[in-house]
Short mmCIF file of C-alpha atoms in Angstrom, two decimals:
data_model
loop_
_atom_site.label_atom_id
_atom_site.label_comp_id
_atom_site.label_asym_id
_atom_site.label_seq_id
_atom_site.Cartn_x
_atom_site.Cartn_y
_atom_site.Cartn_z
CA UNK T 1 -12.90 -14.98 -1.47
CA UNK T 2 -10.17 -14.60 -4.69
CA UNK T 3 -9.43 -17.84 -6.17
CA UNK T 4 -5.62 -18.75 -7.18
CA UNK T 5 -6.67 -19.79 -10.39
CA UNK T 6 -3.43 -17.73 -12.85
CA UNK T 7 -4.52 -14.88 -14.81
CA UNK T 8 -8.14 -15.06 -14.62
CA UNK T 9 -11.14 -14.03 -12.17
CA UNK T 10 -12.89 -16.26 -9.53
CA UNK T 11 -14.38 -13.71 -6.67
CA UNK T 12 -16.95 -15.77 -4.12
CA UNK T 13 -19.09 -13.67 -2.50
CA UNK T 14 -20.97 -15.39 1.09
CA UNK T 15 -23.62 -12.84 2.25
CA UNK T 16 -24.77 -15.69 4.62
CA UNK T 17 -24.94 -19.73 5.34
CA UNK T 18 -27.83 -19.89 2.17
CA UNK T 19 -26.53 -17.00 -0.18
CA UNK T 20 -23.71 -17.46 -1.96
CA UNK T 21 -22.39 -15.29 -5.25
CA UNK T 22 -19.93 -16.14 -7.88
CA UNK T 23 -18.80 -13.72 -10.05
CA UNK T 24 -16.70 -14.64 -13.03
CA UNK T 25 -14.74 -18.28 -14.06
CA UNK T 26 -11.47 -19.19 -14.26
CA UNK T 27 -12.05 -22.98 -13.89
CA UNK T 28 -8.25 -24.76 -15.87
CA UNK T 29 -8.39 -27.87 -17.01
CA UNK T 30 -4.92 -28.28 -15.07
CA UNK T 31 -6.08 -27.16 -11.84
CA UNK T 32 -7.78 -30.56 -11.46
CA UNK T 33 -3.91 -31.88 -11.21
CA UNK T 34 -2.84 -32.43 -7.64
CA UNK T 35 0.71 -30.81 -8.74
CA UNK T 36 -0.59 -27.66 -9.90
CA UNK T 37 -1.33 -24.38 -8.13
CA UNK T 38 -4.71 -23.57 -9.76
CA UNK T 39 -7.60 -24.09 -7.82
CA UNK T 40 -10.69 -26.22 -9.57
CA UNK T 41 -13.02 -23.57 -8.51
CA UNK T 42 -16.50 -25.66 -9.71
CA UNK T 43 -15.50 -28.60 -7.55
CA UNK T 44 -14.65 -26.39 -4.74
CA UNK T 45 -18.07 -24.56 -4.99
CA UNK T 46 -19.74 -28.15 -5.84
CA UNK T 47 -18.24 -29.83 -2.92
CA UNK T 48 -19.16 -26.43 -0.32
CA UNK T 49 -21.97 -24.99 -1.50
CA UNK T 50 -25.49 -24.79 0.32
CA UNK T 51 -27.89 -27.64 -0.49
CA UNK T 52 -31.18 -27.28 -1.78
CA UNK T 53 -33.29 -30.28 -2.84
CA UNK T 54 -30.36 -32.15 -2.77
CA UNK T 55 -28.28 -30.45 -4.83
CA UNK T 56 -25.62 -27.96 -4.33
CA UNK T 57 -27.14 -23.90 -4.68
CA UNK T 58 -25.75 -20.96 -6.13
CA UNK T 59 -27.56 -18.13 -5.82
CA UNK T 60 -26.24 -15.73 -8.31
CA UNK T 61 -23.21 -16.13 -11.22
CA UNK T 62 -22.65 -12.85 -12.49
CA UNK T 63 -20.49 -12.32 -15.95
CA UNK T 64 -18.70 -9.19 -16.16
CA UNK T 65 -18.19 -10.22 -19.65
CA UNK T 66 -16.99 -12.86 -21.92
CA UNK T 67 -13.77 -13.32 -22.12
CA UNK T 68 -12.09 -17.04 -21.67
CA UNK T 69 -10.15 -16.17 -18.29
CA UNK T 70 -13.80 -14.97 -16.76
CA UNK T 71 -16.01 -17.67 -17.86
CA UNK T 72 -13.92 -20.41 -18.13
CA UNK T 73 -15.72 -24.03 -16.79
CA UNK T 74 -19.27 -22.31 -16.72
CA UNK T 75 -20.68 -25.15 -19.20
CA UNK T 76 -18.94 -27.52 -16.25
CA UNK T 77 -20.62 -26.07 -13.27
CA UNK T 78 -24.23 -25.49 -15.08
CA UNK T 79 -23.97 -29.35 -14.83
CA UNK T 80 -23.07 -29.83 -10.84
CA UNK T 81 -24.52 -26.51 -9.15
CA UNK T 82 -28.34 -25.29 -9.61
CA UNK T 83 -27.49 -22.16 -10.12
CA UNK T 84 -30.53 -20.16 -9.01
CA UNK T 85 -30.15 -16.23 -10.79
CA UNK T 86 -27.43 -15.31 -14.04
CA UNK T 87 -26.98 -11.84 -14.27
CA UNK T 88 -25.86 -10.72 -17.79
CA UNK T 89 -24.72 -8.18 -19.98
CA UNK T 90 -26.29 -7.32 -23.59
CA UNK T 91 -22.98 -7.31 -24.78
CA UNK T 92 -23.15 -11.34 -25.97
CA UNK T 93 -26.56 -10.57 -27.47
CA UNK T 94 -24.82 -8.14 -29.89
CA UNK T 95 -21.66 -10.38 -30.55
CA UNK T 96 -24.41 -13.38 -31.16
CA UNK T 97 -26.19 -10.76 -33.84
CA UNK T 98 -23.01 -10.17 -35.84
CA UNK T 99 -21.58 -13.44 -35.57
CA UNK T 100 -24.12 -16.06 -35.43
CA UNK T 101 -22.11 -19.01 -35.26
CA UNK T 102 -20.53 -17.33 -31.93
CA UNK T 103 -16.90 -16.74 -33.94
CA UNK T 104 -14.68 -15.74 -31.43
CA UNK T 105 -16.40 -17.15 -28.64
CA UNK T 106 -15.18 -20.02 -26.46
CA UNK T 107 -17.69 -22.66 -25.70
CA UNK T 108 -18.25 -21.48 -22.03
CA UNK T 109 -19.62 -17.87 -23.07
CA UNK T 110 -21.57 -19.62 -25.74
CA UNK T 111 -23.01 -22.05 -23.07
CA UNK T 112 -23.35 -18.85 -20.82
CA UNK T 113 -25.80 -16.74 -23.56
CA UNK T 114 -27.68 -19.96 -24.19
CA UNK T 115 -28.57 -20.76 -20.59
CA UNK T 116 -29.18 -16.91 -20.36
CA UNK T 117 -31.08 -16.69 -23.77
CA UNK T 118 -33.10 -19.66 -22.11
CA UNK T 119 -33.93 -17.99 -18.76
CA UNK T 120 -35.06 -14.42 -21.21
CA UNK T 121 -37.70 -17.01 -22.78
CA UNK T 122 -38.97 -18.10 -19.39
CA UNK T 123 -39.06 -15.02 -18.01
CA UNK T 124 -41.10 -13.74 -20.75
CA UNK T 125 -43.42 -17.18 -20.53
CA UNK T 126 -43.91 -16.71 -16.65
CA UNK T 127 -45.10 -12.95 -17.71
CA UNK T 128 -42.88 -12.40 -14.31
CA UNK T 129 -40.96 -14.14 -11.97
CA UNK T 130 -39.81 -17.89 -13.29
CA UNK T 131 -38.57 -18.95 -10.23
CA UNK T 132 -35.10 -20.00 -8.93
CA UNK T 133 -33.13 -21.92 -11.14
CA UNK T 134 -34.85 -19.75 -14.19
CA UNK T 135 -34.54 -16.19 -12.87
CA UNK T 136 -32.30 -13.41 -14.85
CA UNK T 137 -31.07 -9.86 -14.70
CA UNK T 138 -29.71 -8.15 -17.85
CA UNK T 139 -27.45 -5.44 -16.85
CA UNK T 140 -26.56 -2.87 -19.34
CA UNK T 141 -28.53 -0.94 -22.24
CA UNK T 142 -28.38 -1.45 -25.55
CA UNK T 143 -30.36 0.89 -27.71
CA UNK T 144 -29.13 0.64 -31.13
CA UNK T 145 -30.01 -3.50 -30.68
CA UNK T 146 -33.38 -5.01 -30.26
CA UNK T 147 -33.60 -8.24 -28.18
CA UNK T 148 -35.90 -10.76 -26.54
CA UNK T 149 -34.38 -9.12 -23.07
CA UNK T 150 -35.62 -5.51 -24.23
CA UNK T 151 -39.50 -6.54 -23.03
CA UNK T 152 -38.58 -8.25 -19.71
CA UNK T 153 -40.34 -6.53 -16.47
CA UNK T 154 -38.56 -3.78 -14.94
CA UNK T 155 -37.49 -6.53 -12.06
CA UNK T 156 -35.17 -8.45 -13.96
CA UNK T 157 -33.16 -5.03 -16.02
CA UNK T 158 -31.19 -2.87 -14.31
CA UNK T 159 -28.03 -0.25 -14.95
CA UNK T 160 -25.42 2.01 -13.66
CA UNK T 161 -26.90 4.20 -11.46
CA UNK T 162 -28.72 1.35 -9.58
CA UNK T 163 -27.99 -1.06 -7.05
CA UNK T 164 -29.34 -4.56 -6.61
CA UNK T 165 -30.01 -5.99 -2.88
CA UNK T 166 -32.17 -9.01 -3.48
CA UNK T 167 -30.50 -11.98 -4.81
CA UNK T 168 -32.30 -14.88 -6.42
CA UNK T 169 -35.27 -14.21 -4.31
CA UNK T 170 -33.37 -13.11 -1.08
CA UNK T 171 -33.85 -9.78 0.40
CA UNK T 172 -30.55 -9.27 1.16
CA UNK T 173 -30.61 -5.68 2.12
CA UNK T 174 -28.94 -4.21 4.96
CA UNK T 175 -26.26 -6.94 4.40
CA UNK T 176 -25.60 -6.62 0.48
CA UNK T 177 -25.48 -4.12 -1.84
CA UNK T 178 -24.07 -4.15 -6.10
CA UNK T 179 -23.85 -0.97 -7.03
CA UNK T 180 -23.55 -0.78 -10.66
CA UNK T 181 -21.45 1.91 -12.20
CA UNK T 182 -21.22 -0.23 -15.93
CA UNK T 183 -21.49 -0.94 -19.10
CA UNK T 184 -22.35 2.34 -20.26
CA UNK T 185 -24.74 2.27 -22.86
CA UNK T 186 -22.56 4.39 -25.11
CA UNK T 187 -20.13 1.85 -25.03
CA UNK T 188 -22.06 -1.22 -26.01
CA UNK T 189 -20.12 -1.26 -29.29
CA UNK T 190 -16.79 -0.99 -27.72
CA UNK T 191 -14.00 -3.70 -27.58
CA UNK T 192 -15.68 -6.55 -25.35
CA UNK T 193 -13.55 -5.59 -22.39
CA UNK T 194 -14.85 -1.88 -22.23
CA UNK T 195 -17.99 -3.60 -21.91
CA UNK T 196 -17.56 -5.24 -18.34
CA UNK T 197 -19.86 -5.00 -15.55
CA UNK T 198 -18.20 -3.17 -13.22
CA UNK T 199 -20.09 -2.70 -9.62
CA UNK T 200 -18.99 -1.87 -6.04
CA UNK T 201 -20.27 -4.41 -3.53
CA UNK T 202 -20.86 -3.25 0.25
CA UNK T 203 -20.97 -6.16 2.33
CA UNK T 204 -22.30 -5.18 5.93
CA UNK T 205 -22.65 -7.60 9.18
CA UNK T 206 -24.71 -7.46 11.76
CA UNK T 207 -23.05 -4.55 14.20
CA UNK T 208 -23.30 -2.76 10.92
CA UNK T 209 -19.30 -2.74 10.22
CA UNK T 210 -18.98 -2.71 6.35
CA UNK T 211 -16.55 -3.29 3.45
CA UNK T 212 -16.79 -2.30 0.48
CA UNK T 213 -15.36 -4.05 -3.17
CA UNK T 214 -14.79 -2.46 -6.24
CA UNK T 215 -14.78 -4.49 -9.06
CA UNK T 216 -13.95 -3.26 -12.68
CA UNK T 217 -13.59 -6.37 -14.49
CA UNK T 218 -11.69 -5.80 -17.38
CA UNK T 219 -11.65 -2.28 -17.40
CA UNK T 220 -9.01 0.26 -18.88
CA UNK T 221 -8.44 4.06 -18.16
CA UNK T 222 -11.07 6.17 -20.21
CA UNK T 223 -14.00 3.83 -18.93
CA UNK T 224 -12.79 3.75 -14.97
CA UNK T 225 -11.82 7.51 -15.24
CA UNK T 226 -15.69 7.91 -16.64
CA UNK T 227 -16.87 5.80 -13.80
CA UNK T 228 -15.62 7.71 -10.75
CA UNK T 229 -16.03 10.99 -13.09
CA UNK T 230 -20.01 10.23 -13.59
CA UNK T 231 -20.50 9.33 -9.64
CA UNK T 232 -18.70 12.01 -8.31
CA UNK T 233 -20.78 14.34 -10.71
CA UNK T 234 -23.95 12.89 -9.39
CA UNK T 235 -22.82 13.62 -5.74
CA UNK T 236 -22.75 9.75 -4.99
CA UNK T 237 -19.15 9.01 -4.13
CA UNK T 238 -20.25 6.83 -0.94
CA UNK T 239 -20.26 4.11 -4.52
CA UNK T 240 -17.10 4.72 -5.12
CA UNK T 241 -15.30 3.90 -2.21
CA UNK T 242 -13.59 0.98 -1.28
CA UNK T 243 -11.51 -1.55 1.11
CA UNK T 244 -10.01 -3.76 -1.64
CA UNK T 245 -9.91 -3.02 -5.15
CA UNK T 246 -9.53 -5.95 -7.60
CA UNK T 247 -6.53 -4.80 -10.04
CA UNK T 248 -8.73 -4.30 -13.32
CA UNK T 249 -7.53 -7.18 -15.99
CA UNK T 250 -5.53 -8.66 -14.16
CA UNK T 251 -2.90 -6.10 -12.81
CA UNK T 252 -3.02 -4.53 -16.39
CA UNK T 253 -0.46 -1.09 -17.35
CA UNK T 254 -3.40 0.27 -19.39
CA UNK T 255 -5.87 1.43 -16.30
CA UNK T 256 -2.94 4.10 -15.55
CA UNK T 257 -1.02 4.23 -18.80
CA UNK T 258 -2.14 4.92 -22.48
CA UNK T 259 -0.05 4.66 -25.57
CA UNK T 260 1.56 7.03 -27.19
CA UNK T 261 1.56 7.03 -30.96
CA UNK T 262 5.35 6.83 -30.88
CA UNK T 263 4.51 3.10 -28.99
CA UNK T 264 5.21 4.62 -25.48
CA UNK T 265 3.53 3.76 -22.22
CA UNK T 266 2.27 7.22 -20.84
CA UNK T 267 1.10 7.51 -17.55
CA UNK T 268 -2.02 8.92 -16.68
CA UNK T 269 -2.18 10.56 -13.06
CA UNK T 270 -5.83 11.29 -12.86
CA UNK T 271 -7.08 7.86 -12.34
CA UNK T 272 -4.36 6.98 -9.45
CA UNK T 273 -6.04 10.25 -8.15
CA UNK T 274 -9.30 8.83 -8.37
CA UNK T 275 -8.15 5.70 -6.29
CA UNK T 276 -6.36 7.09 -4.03
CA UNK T 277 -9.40 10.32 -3.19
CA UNK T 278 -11.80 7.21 -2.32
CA UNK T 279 -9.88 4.56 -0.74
CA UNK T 280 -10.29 3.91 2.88
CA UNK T 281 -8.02 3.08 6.04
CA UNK T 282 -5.83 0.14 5.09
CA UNK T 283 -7.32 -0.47 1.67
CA UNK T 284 -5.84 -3.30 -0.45
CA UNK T 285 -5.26 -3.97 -3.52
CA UNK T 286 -5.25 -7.58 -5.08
CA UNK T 287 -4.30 -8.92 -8.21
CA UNK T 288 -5.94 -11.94 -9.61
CA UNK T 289 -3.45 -13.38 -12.29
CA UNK T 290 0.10 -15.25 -12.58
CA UNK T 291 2.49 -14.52 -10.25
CA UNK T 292 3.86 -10.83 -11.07
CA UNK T 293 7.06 -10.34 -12.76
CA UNK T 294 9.80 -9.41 -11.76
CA UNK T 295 10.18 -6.78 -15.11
CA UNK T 296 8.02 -6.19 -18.00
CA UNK T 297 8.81 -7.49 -21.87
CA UNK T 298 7.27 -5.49 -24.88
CA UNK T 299 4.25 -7.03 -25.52
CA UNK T 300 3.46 -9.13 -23.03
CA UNK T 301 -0.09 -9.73 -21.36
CA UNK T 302 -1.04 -9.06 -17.26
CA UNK T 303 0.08 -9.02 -14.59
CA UNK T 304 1.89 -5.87 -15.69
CA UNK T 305 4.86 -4.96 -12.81
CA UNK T 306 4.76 -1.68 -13.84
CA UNK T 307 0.94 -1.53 -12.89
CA UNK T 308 1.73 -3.12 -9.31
CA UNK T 309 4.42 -0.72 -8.84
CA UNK T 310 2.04 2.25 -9.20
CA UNK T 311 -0.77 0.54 -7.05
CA UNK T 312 2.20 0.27 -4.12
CA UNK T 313 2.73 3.30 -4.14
CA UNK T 314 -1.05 3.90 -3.47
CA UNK T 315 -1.70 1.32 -0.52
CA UNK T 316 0.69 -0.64 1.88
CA UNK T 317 -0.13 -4.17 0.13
CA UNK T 318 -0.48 -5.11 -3.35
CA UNK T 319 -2.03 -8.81 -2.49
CA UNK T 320 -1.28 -11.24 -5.42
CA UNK T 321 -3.40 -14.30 -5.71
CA UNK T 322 -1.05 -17.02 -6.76
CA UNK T 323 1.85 -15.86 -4.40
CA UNK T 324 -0.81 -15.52 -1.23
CA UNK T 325 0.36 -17.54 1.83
CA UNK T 326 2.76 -20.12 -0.19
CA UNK T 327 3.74 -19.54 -3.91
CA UNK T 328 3.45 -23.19 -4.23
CA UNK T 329 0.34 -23.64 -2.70
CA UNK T 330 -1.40 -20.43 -2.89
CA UNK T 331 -4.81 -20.40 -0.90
CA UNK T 332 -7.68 -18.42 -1.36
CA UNK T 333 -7.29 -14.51 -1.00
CA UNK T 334 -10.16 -14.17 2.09
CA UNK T 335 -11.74 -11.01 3.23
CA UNK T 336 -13.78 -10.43 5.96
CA UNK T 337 -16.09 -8.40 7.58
CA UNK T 338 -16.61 -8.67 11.58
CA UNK T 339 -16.79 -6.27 14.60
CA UNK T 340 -13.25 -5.64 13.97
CA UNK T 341 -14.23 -3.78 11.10
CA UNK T 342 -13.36 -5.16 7.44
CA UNK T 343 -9.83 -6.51 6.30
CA UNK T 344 -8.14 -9.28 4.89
CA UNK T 345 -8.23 -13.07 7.11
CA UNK T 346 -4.34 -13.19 7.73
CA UNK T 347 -2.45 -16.02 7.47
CA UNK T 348 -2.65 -16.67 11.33
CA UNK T 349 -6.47 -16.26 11.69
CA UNK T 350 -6.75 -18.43 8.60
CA UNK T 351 -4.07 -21.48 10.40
CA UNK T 352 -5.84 -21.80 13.23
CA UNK T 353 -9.27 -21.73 11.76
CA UNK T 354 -7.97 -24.35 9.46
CA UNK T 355 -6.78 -26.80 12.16
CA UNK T 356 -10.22 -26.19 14.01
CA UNK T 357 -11.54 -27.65 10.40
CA UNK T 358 -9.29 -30.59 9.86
CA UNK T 359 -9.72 -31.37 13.85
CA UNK T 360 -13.60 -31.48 13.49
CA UNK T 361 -13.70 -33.10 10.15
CA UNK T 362 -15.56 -30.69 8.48
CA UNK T 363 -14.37 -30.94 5.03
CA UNK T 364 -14.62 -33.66 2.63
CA UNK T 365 -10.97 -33.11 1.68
CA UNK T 366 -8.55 -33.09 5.25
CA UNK T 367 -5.69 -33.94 3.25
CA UNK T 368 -5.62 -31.11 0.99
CA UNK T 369 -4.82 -27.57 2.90
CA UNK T 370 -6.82 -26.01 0.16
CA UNK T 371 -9.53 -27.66 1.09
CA UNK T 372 -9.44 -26.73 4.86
CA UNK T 373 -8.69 -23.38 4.51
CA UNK T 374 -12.07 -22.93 2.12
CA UNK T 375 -14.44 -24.73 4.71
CA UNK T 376 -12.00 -22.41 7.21
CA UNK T 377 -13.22 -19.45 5.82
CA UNK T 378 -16.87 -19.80 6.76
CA UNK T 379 -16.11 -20.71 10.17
CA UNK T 380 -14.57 -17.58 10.54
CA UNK T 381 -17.44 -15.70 9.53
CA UNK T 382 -19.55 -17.75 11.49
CA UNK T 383 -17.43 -18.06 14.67
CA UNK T 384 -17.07 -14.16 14.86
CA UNK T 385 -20.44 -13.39 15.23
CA UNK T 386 -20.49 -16.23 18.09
CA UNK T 387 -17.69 -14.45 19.29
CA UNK T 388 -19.01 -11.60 19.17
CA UNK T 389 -22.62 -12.23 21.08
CA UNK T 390 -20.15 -13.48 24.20
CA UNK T 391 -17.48 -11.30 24.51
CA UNK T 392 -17.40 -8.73 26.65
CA UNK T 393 -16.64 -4.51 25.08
CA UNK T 394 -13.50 -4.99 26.90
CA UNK T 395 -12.41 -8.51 25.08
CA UNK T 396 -8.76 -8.53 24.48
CA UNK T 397 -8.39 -12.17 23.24
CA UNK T 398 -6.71 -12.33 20.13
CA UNK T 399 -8.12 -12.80 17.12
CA UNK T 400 -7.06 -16.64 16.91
CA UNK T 401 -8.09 -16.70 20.42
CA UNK T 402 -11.68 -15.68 19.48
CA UNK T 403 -11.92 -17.79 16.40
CA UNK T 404 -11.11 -20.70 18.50
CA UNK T 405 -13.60 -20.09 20.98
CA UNK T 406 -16.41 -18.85 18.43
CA UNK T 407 -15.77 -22.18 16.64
CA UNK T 408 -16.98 -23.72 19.84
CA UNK T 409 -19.71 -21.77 20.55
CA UNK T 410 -20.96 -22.06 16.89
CA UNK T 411 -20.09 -25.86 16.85
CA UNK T 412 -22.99 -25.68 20.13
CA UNK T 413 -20.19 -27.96 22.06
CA UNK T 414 -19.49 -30.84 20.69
CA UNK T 415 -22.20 -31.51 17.72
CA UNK T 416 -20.81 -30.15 14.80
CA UNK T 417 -21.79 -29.98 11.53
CA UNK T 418 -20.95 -32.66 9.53
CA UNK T 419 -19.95 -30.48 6.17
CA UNK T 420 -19.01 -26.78 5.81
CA UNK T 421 -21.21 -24.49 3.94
CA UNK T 422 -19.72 -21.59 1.83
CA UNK T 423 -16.26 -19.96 1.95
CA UNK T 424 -15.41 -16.27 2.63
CA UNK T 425 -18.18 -13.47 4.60
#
């Protein structure tokens, strides 16, 4: 699931009814407004989330890195969620080094490398695993810095090159994988956006249909170009496909375009190329920021129109997340992965999951649409897999048709749960 929440990242990941992944913030102070657009993504995850010992669970926040429109409302939802793995960067280690009072750090990512500086110190005083609610991974190598992270176990560093299937304690594998293709150790002194995890996620379900994420963070073209250079070197490009890409920063000009000295935007082919080589059947591409514009002014930040324009010419939809469904009230971007194969939830599969919700009462919130279509979400995960174990090869319901009748099957008749758990599969 993509949050609406303007120029920023919010991607929920639901591997199943217990696991649940967040990576990146964008949590506005506005979005708790009932006028606004923006979603308030903690109180969503707080009010949806798994329970465990009676308080909501989040298996694993991941920080690609630290900029305001990724982290934004972490301190908030450290307080409401037990949040049971971080995975981390060195990157805020090093910024912490040369500016010790956190200069040019908003309080979120320096409530982010605290709780994570805390977890490193547990780790090490477990001498292994601390448990949930204390475990870490450090992603990334540092070598010209020496941290408390550098002596953790094996188990709790990793890199590009590997993938991670086992979150917070959950063998997830065969359902999950995170590839990760960065930070590059080389760069760990670049600009802080050159330093953003960047991973492709393969989510698989149980027919073994799966779809496949790439997402680059904050990326811009010499680091992506080195990413799908390096894995196509090493003979691993099953990595670098994917079914939706998440516009790096935000729908930004500079993954495809590099400056000129004379000031002009120069477009780089190679990296289009790259997409386009790995993409599969009916990719997407979705942009997680302000609506786009209609034309770009000098100097302005993403969403970038001239970046959209080139990714439309590369798949058939260019998804944008505060425009999705209703530019007033956006709802969450959902995709899905189901014996259909993997694709984005449309708008009609999404309706009538949502009145299945509101008719059932399984959200806290009936009156708000956002709301339903959230708890919605997981029901159509669920319900498909119901579907699924009663239809027969030669089903031709429609897909509203099936979620309807999955939502039955899953609800076992008429005892239904009395809250929805999680959003998007």
């Amino acid at each position: 699931m993509f949050w609406p929440v303007g120029t920023g990242d919010s991607t929920t990941l639901v591997i199943d009814e217990d696991v649940v992944m967040q990576i990146d913030l964008h949590d506005m102070a506005k979005a708790d407004q009932d006028d606004t657009p923006e979603v308030p993504v903690v109180d969503e995850l707080a009010a949806s989330l798994p329970m465990v010992d009676g308080n909501p669970y989040l298996s694993v926040f991941a920080l690609t890195h630290a900029d305001k429109d990724h982290c934004l409302g972490f301190a908030d939802l450290l307080t409401k969620v037990t949040i049971g793995e971080l995975w981390a960067t060195p990157r805020l280690w090093r910024e912490y080094t040369d500016n010790p009072d956190g200069d040019g750090l908003c309080d979120d990512a320096r409530a982010f490398q605290e709780e994570a500086e805390r977890r490193v110190e547990a780790t090490r005083k477990a001498g292994g695993d601390p448990g949930s609610g204390n475990r870490i991974v450090v992603i990334g190598y540092d070598g010209e810095s020496e941290h408390a992270y550098n002596d953790l176990p094996s188990a709790y560093l990793s890199g590009p090159g590997h993938s991670i299937c086992v979150l917070d304690g959950h063998d997830c594998t065969g359902r999950f994988e995170a590839f990760i293709h960065a930070p590059f150790a080389a760069d760990a002194a670049a600009a802080r956006n050159e330093t953003s995890l960047a991973m492709q996620v393969t989510l698989t379900d149980e027919s073994g249909h799966a779809g496949k994420l790439l997402l680059f963070g904050d990326l811009a073209h010499d680091t992506i170009v080195k990413i799908f250079s390096f894995s196509e070197q090493h003979e691993r490009p099953q990595y670098l496909e994917w079914d939706v890409l998440l516009a790096p920063h935000h729908c930004s000009k500079y993954v495809m375009y590099l400056r000129s000295i004379e000031g002009d935007d120069v477009y780089q082919g190679d990296v289009m190329d790259f997409f386009q080589k790995h993409q599969r059947p009916n990719a997407v591409v979705i942009s997680s920021s302000a609506v786009l514009p209609e034309t770009d002014e000098p100097g302005n930040n993403p969403p970038h129109r001239k970046a959209a324009n080139r990714y439309k010419e590369l798949v058939d939809e260019l998804i944008n997340t505060m425009s999705w469904l209703d530019v007033n009230e956006p709802s969450p971007v959902v995709f899905g992965v189901t014996a259909d194969g993997a694709a984005i939830v449309r708008d009609e599969l999404v309706e009538v999951s949502a009145n299945a919700v509101l008719a059932a009462g399984l959200t806290k919130s009936a009156t708000r649409r956002l709301g339903r279509i959230a708890a919605a979400a997981t029901l159509v995960a669920r319900s498909a897999a119901a579907a699924r174990g009663t239809a027969a090869p030669s089903d031709q319901r429609t897909g509203p048709e099936r979620v309807q009748q999955g939502i039955a099957a899953d609800r076992g008749g008429e005892s239904a749960p009395r809250t929805a758990v999680g959003f998007g599969g």
